[in-house]
Short mmCIF file of C-alpha atoms in Angstrom, two decimals:
data_model
loop_
_atom_site.label_atom_id
_atom_site.label_comp_id
_atom_site.label_asym_id
_atom_site.label_seq_id
_atom_site.Cartn_x
_atom_site.Cartn_y
_atom_site.Cartn_z
CA MET N 755 10.33 22.11 -8.18
CA SER N 756 9.13 19.70 -10.84
CA PRO N 757 6.51 20.93 -13.31
CA ILE N 758 2.97 20.09 -12.25
CA PRO N 759 1.56 17.39 -14.53
CA GLU N 760 -1.22 18.30 -16.90
CA LEU N 761 -4.64 17.38 -15.57
CA GLY N 762 -6.82 14.90 -17.38
CA ALA N 763 -10.60 14.84 -17.49
CA ILE N 764 -12.75 12.76 -15.17
CA PRO N 765 -15.28 10.81 -17.25
CA ALA N 766 -18.91 11.77 -16.70
CA GLY N 767 -20.72 9.59 -14.21
CA THR N 768 -17.59 8.62 -12.28
CA VAL N 769 -18.84 8.70 -8.69
CA ASN N 770 -16.93 5.96 -6.86
CA LEU N 771 -13.63 4.10 -6.89
CA THR N 772 -14.95 1.09 -8.78
CA ASP N 773 -16.13 3.28 -11.66
CA TYR N 774 -12.48 3.94 -12.44
CA THR N 775 -11.82 0.24 -13.02
CA ALA N 776 -13.85 0.10 -16.22
CA HIS N 777 -12.38 3.37 -17.46
CA ALA N 778 -8.84 2.12 -16.83
CA ARG N 779 -9.49 -1.14 -18.67
CA SER N 780 -10.29 0.81 -21.82
CA ARG N 781 -7.08 2.81 -21.52
CA LEU N 782 -4.53 0.17 -20.56
CA ASP N 783 -3.21 -2.47 -22.94
CA ASP N 784 -3.38 -6.15 -21.97
CA ASN N 785 0.20 -6.09 -20.71
CA ALA N 786 -0.32 -3.22 -18.25
CA TRP N 787 -3.80 -4.41 -17.27
CA ALA N 788 -2.50 -7.84 -16.31
CA TYR N 789 0.21 -6.29 -14.17
CA PHE N 790 -1.86 -3.72 -12.31
CA SER N 791 -5.12 -5.63 -11.92
CA GLY N 792 -4.17 -9.28 -11.71
CA GLY N 793 -3.53 -11.44 -8.68
CA ALA N 794 -1.83 -14.74 -7.94
CA ALA N 795 -3.08 -18.06 -9.31
CA ASP N 796 -6.91 -18.28 -9.22
CA GLU N 797 -7.14 -14.82 -7.63
CA LEU N 798 -9.15 -16.15 -4.69
CA THR N 799 -7.36 -13.91 -2.18
CA LEU N 800 -7.76 -10.95 -4.53
CA GLN N 801 -11.53 -11.56 -4.48
CA ALA N 802 -11.67 -12.43 -0.78
CA ASN N 803 -10.04 -9.14 0.21
CA ARG N 804 -13.04 -7.30 -1.21
CA THR N 805 -15.67 -9.77 0.01
CA ALA N 806 -14.40 -9.71 3.60
CA TRP N 807 -15.07 -5.97 3.97
CA ASP N 808 -18.55 -6.38 2.47
CA GLN N 809 -19.42 -9.12 4.94
CA LEU N 810 -18.78 -6.88 7.95
CA LEU N 811 -22.05 -5.18 8.84
CA LEU N 812 -22.41 -1.85 10.61
CA HIS N 813 -24.49 -1.30 13.76
CA PRO N 814 -25.18 2.45 13.74
CA ARG N 815 -26.10 4.72 16.63
CA VAL N 816 -28.28 7.83 16.28
CA LEU N 817 -28.83 11.23 17.89
CA ARG N 818 -25.15 11.59 18.75
CA ALA N 819 -23.49 15.01 18.98
CA LEU N 820 -21.47 15.28 15.76
CA ALA N 821 -20.74 19.00 15.40
CA GLY N 822 -17.02 19.70 15.26
CA GLY N 823 -16.18 16.19 14.12
CA HIS N 824 -13.13 15.46 11.98
CA THR N 825 -11.08 12.67 10.41
CA ARG N 826 -7.69 13.63 11.89
CA GLN N 827 -5.36 10.90 13.06
CA THR N 828 -1.92 10.88 14.68
CA LEU N 829 0.54 8.42 13.16
CA LEU N 830 4.23 8.16 14.04
CA GLY N 831 3.99 11.50 15.81
CA ARG N 832 2.49 13.28 12.79
CA VAL N 833 -1.07 14.60 12.55
CA LEU N 834 -2.84 13.36 9.41
CA GLU N 835 -5.91 15.15 8.06
CA HIS N 836 -7.42 11.76 7.32
CA PRO N 837 -6.34 8.10 7.57
CA ILE N 838 -6.04 7.40 3.83
CA MET N 839 -2.62 6.71 2.29
CA LEU N 840 -1.43 5.49 -1.10
CA ALA N 841 0.23 2.08 -1.15
CA PRO N 842 3.48 1.51 -3.01
CA VAL N 843 2.83 0.47 -6.61
CA ALA N 844 5.66 -0.19 -9.03
CA PHE N 845 6.12 1.01 -12.61
CA GLN N 846 3.37 3.65 -12.60
CA ARG N 847 4.47 5.17 -15.90
CA MET N 848 2.91 2.09 -17.47
CA ALA N 849 -0.42 3.58 -16.37
CA HIS N 850 0.22 7.22 -17.31
CA PRO N 851 3.20 9.22 -18.61
CA ASP N 852 3.31 11.26 -15.38
CA GLY N 853 3.56 8.09 -13.31
CA GLU N 854 4.57 8.53 -9.69
CA LEU N 855 4.95 12.29 -10.11
CA GLY N 856 1.27 12.69 -10.92
CA THR N 857 0.39 10.44 -7.99
CA ALA N 858 2.59 12.46 -5.62
CA TYR N 859 1.07 15.79 -6.61
CA ALA N 860 -2.43 14.37 -6.20
CA ALA N 861 -1.61 12.93 -2.78
CA ALA N 862 -0.14 16.23 -1.61
CA ALA N 863 -3.16 18.17 -2.88
CA GLN N 864 -5.46 15.91 -0.86
CA SER N 865 -3.22 15.72 2.25
CA ALA N 866 -2.83 11.97 1.73
CA GLY N 867 0.28 10.06 2.68
CA ILE N 868 2.23 8.35 -0.07
CA ILE N 869 4.59 5.38 0.00
CA LEU N 870 6.95 5.42 -2.99
CA SER N 871 7.89 2.02 -4.39
CA THR N 872 11.49 0.88 -4.66
CA GLN N 873 10.49 -0.04 -8.23
CA ALA N 874 9.20 3.40 -9.11
CA THR N 875 9.79 4.73 -12.61
CA THR N 876 10.70 8.15 -11.20
CA SER N 877 13.65 8.72 -8.90
CA LEU N 878 12.98 8.98 -5.19
CA GLU N 879 14.75 12.36 -5.15
CA HIS N 880 12.54 13.72 -7.94
CA ILE N 881 9.36 12.79 -6.07
CA ALA N 882 10.58 14.23 -2.78
CA GLN N 883 11.71 17.45 -4.45
CA ALA N 884 8.26 17.90 -5.95
CA ILE N 885 6.24 17.74 -2.73
CA VAL N 886 8.43 17.73 0.38
CA ALA N 887 8.08 21.51 0.91
CA ASP N 888 4.27 21.44 0.60
CA PRO N 889 2.96 22.27 4.09
CA GLY N 890 -0.36 20.55 3.46
CA ARG N 891 0.97 17.21 2.27
CA GLY N 892 0.65 13.95 4.13
CA PRO N 893 3.49 11.61 5.17
CA LEU N 894 6.17 10.73 2.62
CA TRP N 895 7.49 7.20 3.12
CA PHE N 896 9.79 4.99 1.05
CA GLN N 897 9.02 1.33 0.44
CA LEU N 898 12.06 -0.90 0.48
CA TYR N 899 12.92 -4.32 -0.83
CA LEU N 900 16.16 -5.57 0.67
CA GLN N 901 18.57 -6.13 -2.21
CA HIS N 902 21.08 -8.96 -2.50
CA GLU N 903 23.92 -6.52 -1.91
CA ARG N 904 23.81 -4.85 1.50
CA ALA N 905 25.98 -1.92 0.43
CA PHE N 906 23.48 -1.05 -2.30
CA THR N 907 20.56 -1.29 0.12
CA GLN N 908 22.37 0.94 2.60
CA ALA N 909 23.06 3.52 -0.11
CA LEU N 910 19.36 3.44 -1.10
CA VAL N 911 18.34 4.03 2.51
CA GLN N 912 20.78 6.93 2.78
CA ARG N 913 19.34 8.47 -0.38
CA ALA N 914 15.83 8.26 1.10
CA GLU N 915 16.99 9.88 4.33
CA ALA N 916 18.77 12.70 2.50
CA ALA N 917 15.77 13.36 0.25
CA GLY N 918 13.41 13.89 3.18
CA TYR N 919 11.48 10.63 3.46
CA GLU N 920 10.03 10.17 6.92
CA ALA N 921 9.85 6.38 7.26
CA LEU N 922 10.89 3.14 5.58
CA VAL N 923 8.30 0.51 4.69
CA LEU N 924 10.02 -2.85 4.35
CA THR N 925 8.03 -5.35 2.31
CA VAL N 926 8.49 -8.78 3.91
CA ASP N 927 5.91 -11.00 2.19
CA ALA N 928 7.48 -11.46 -1.23
CA PRO N 929 10.71 -13.49 -1.10
CA THR N 930 9.55 -14.63 -4.51
CA SER N 931 6.84 -13.50 -6.90
CA GLY N 932 3.50 -15.23 -6.89
CA ALA N 933 2.30 -17.42 -9.74
CA ARG N 934 0.46 -14.70 -11.67
CA ASP N 935 -1.48 -16.42 -14.41
CA ARG N 936 -2.70 -13.23 -16.06
CA GLU N 937 0.84 -11.98 -16.51
CA ARG N 938 2.03 -15.32 -17.83
CA ARG N 939 -0.81 -15.46 -20.37
CA VAL N 940 0.09 -12.08 -21.86
CA GLU N 941 3.83 -12.80 -21.51
CA PHE N 942 4.21 -9.66 -19.42
CA LYS N 943 7.24 -7.48 -20.04
CA LEU N 944 8.16 -3.92 -19.18
CA PRO N 945 7.65 -1.56 -22.12
CA PRO N 946 10.68 0.25 -23.55
CA GLY N 947 11.78 3.12 -21.33
CA ILE N 948 10.03 1.76 -18.23
CA THR N 949 12.57 0.74 -15.59
CA ALA N 950 13.03 0.70 -11.82
CA VAL N 951 15.23 3.80 -11.88
CA ASN N 952 16.06 3.68 -8.17
CA LEU N 953 17.75 0.32 -8.76
CA ALA N 954 20.01 1.56 -11.53
CA ASN N 955 23.57 0.33 -11.09
CA LEU N 956 22.53 -2.55 -8.84
CA PRO N 957 25.08 -5.29 -9.49
CA GLU N 958 23.78 -8.56 -10.89
CA ALA N 959 22.91 -11.11 -8.24
CA PRO N 960 25.39 -13.97 -8.08
CA VAL N 961 24.18 -17.09 -9.84
CA ALA N 962 24.23 -20.10 -7.58
CA SER N 963 26.01 -23.16 -8.89
CA LEU N 964 23.50 -25.92 -8.27
CA SER N 965 24.60 -29.50 -7.88
CA PRO N 966 22.25 -32.33 -8.91
CA GLY N 967 19.21 -32.55 -6.67
CA LYS N 968 19.39 -28.93 -5.56
CA SER N 969 16.49 -26.53 -6.04
CA ALA N 970 16.79 -23.35 -8.12
CA MET N 971 14.23 -21.82 -5.76
CA PHE N 972 15.39 -22.91 -2.30
CA ASP N 973 19.11 -23.27 -2.96
CA GLY N 974 19.29 -20.40 -5.45
CA LEU N 975 16.87 -17.48 -5.17
CA LEU N 976 15.83 -18.00 -1.55
CA SER N 977 19.38 -18.36 -0.29
CA MET N 978 19.47 -14.55 -0.49
CA ALA N 979 15.98 -13.92 0.94
CA PRO N 980 15.74 -11.61 3.97
CA THR N 981 15.26 -13.04 7.47
CA TRP N 982 14.52 -11.57 10.89
CA SER N 983 18.24 -10.87 11.39
CA ASP N 984 18.08 -8.39 8.53
CA ILE N 985 15.57 -6.27 10.46
CA ALA N 986 18.12 -5.60 13.19
CA TRP N 987 20.73 -4.76 10.54
CA LEU N 988 18.36 -2.32 8.83
CA GLN N 989 17.58 -0.65 12.16
CA SER N 990 21.31 -0.22 12.76
CA ILE N 991 21.92 1.74 9.56
CA THR N 992 19.05 4.24 9.61
CA ARG N 993 17.53 6.87 11.85
CA LEU N 994 14.15 6.48 10.10
CA PRO N 995 11.28 4.53 11.68
CA ILE N 996 10.74 1.15 10.01
CA LEU N 997 7.36 -0.42 9.31
CA LEU N 998 6.97 -4.00 8.10
CA LYS N 999 4.51 -4.52 5.26
CA GLY N 1000 3.02 -7.95 4.65
CA ILE N 1001 2.11 -9.18 8.14
CA LEU N 1002 -0.78 -11.65 8.39
CA HIS N 1003 0.17 -13.89 11.33
CA GLU N 1004 -0.04 -12.86 14.97
CA ASP N 1005 3.25 -14.55 15.86
CA ASP N 1006 5.06 -12.50 13.22
CA ALA N 1007 3.41 -9.37 14.60
CA ARG N 1008 4.61 -10.20 18.11
CA GLN N 1009 8.14 -10.90 16.89
CA ALA N 1010 8.21 -7.60 15.02
CA ALA N 1011 7.01 -5.77 18.13
CA GLN N 1012 9.76 -7.38 20.19
CA LEU N 1013 12.31 -6.06 17.68
CA GLY N 1014 10.98 -2.55 18.19
CA VAL N 1015 9.69 -1.82 14.69
CA ALA N 1016 7.71 1.41 14.39
CA GLY N 1017 4.59 -0.06 12.82
CA LEU N 1018 3.00 -2.90 10.88
CA ILE N 1019 1.04 -3.03 7.65
CA VAL N 1020 -1.44 -5.88 7.52
CA SER N 1021 -1.24 -6.92 3.89
CA ASN N 1022 -1.33 -9.93 1.59
CA HIS N 1023 0.29 -7.95 -1.23
CA GLY N 1024 -3.10 -7.27 -2.79
CA GLY N 1025 -3.55 -10.98 -3.46
CA ARG N 1026 -0.53 -10.92 -5.77
CA THR N 1027 1.73 -13.42 -3.99
CA LEU N 1028 0.14 -16.34 -2.11
CA ASP N 1029 -3.32 -17.27 -3.32
CA THR N 1030 -5.81 -18.47 -0.66
CA ALA N 1031 -3.96 -16.44 1.99
CA ILE N 1032 -6.47 -14.96 4.40
CA PRO N 1033 -8.07 -11.61 3.58
CA THR N 1034 -6.66 -8.67 5.46
CA ALA N 1035 -9.97 -7.86 7.16
CA TRP N 1036 -9.74 -11.25 8.91
CA ALA N 1037 -6.09 -10.84 9.90
CA LEU N 1038 -6.35 -7.26 11.16
CA PRO N 1039 -8.27 -7.80 14.44
CA ARG N 1040 -6.10 -10.77 15.40
CA ILE N 1041 -2.94 -8.74 14.89
CA ALA N 1042 -4.40 -5.74 16.72
CA GLN N 1043 -5.13 -7.98 19.68
CA ALA N 1044 -1.64 -9.52 19.54
CA VAL N 1045 0.30 -6.23 19.62
CA GLY N 1046 -2.05 -3.96 21.55
CA PRO N 1047 -3.28 -0.43 20.84
CA ASN N 1048 0.09 1.33 20.96
CA MET N 1049 1.55 -0.34 17.85
CA PRO N 1050 0.68 1.69 14.73
CA LEU N 1051 -1.26 -0.57 12.36
CA LEU N 1052 -2.18 0.04 8.74
CA VAL N 1053 -4.09 -2.26 6.42
CA ASP N 1054 -4.59 -2.62 2.68
CA GLY N 1055 -6.36 -5.03 0.36
CA GLY N 1056 -9.79 -4.52 -1.21
CA ILE N 1057 -10.65 -1.16 0.33
CA ARG N 1058 -13.04 0.58 -2.03
CA ARG N 1059 -15.53 2.47 0.15
CA GLY N 1060 -15.53 4.89 3.03
CA THR N 1061 -17.41 2.26 5.01
CA ASP N 1062 -14.41 -0.04 4.50
CA VAL N 1063 -12.14 2.61 6.02
CA LEU N 1064 -14.48 2.94 9.00
CA LYS N 1065 -14.55 -0.85 9.45
CA ALA N 1066 -10.74 -1.00 9.32
CA ILE N 1067 -10.49 1.62 12.06
CA ALA N 1068 -13.04 -0.33 14.12
CA LEU N 1069 -10.90 -3.47 13.76
CA GLY N 1070 -7.79 -1.74 15.06
CA ALA N 1071 -6.15 0.04 12.13
CA HIS N 1072 -4.83 3.58 12.46
CA ALA N 1073 -4.85 4.17 8.70
CA VAL N 1074 -5.55 2.37 5.43
CA LEU N 1075 -3.73 2.05 2.12
CA ILE N 1076 -5.29 1.90 -1.33
CA GLY N 1077 -3.49 0.61 -4.40
CA ARG N 1078 -5.34 -0.47 -7.53
CA PRO N 1079 -8.05 2.24 -7.26
CA TYR N 1080 -5.61 5.11 -7.54
CA VAL N 1081 -3.64 3.42 -10.32
CA HIS N 1082 -6.88 2.95 -12.28
CA ALA N 1083 -7.66 6.62 -11.67
CA LEU N 1084 -4.14 7.61 -12.76
CA ALA N 1085 -4.61 5.67 -15.99
CA THR N 1086 -7.97 7.34 -16.55
CA ALA N 1087 -7.37 10.98 -15.71
CA GLY N 1088 -3.81 11.42 -14.48
CA ALA N 1089 -3.20 13.35 -11.29
CA LEU N 1090 -6.76 14.69 -11.26
CA GLY N 1091 -8.12 11.16 -11.19
CA VAL N 1092 -5.90 10.19 -8.25
CA ALA N 1093 -6.95 13.29 -6.32
CA HIS N 1094 -10.60 12.51 -7.10
CA VAL N 1095 -10.29 8.96 -5.74
CA ILE N 1096 -8.80 10.20 -2.46
CA ARG N 1097 -11.48 12.86 -2.11
CA LEU N 1098 -14.28 10.38 -2.85
CA LEU N 1099 -12.99 7.97 -0.22
CA ARG N 1100 -12.56 10.71 2.38
CA ASP N 1101 -16.07 12.06 1.70
CA GLU N 1102 -17.52 8.57 2.03
CA LEU N 1103 -15.65 8.07 5.31
CA GLU N 1104 -17.16 11.25 6.71
CA ILE N 1105 -20.63 10.15 5.60
CA ALA N 1106 -20.13 6.74 7.22
CA MET N 1107 -18.93 8.34 10.44
CA ALA N 1108 -21.94 10.65 10.58
CA LEU N 1109 -24.39 7.84 9.92
CA THR N 1110 -22.87 5.57 12.58
CA GLY N 1111 -22.72 8.33 15.20
CA CYS N 1112 -18.93 8.77 15.20
CA ALA N 1113 -17.64 12.35 15.36
CA THR N 1114 -13.95 11.37 15.37
CA LEU N 1115 -11.85 8.33 14.59
CA ASP N 1116 -11.50 7.70 18.32
CA ASP N 1117 -15.28 7.16 18.42
CA ILE N 1118 -14.97 4.28 15.94
CA THR N 1119 -14.75 1.22 18.18
CA PRO N 1120 -15.56 -2.46 17.63
CA SER N 1121 -19.10 -1.68 18.83
CA VAL N 1122 -19.82 -0.09 15.46
CA LEU N 1123 -19.65 -3.59 13.91
CA PHE N 1124 -22.67 -5.85 14.23
CA LYS N 1125 -22.01 -9.08 16.09
CA HIS N 1126 -24.07 -11.96 14.78
CA PRO N 1127 -25.95 -13.95 17.45
#
């Protein structure tokens, strides 16, 4: 077992997820702040993700029987204590020396699922070793970027299987990075000692020889970008269920369902790739309608309140992911901050359920959302 990280102190007056943003800003340098908090281009999608949840209004019911209620959810055959999971975030040791290890301990302590990034600064084996035997932990999933060398990707998948990860989350919405102005302004670079350790020994990608008139993007980088055929290949090399992260269009959702993927994550990469892409709260109900109730759906992007979690469930999600809030909490108070964020969100969800007359997640239906005349 890995040593449990030292706990930080939660600043006085920290009572919600957004409070951690200001605390984190004072603790992170400009380089790390640009990476963790910035979005693509004018950051319109980053802002819209948050606004879209706010614009959904609740239509509560009263005098319902609520005794014995709970937040349990079944996902991929596993019972979750609550529907809150931690999204994959790269390079977490830029936020705190404990990095992903502190996050993993906090998630396990709060029975929250965690998705470890391919670009973690702690090995996937180290994280699994730390929490896999904890009987109260939530799901442990591994986020995957398909690498340019299939043999390396296959070896990475086999490592995740051997370590005890329960699912693969394939990110499909980032064949290239977005135009991130904040990062370009600070000339972002990884600090010394911060690397994607799970990608150690990855051979250099071949450099395309471009003839005149050819594009470095389309004829170079994107010539190695994943396509739908790679999904079938990935399914053929693993026994783990595969979820696709980064779905916004109903047609892509239908195609993924036809390929037999285990679940979908409605995501616009936190507004970090394509600016002016639709907010996830708009995409979620369309995708839920396209694939039906039996396809496990998760959603991320702008979730900051328990009412947002309730709204996501009402729109068809089975669980939600948070990203920036827990990284800001990690930067502020280490593992204790991450645990606090999860607990705050779960408490707020229970309050929202009680005040809308919903004893269980199954009671949260579209009728809890107000329909404008």
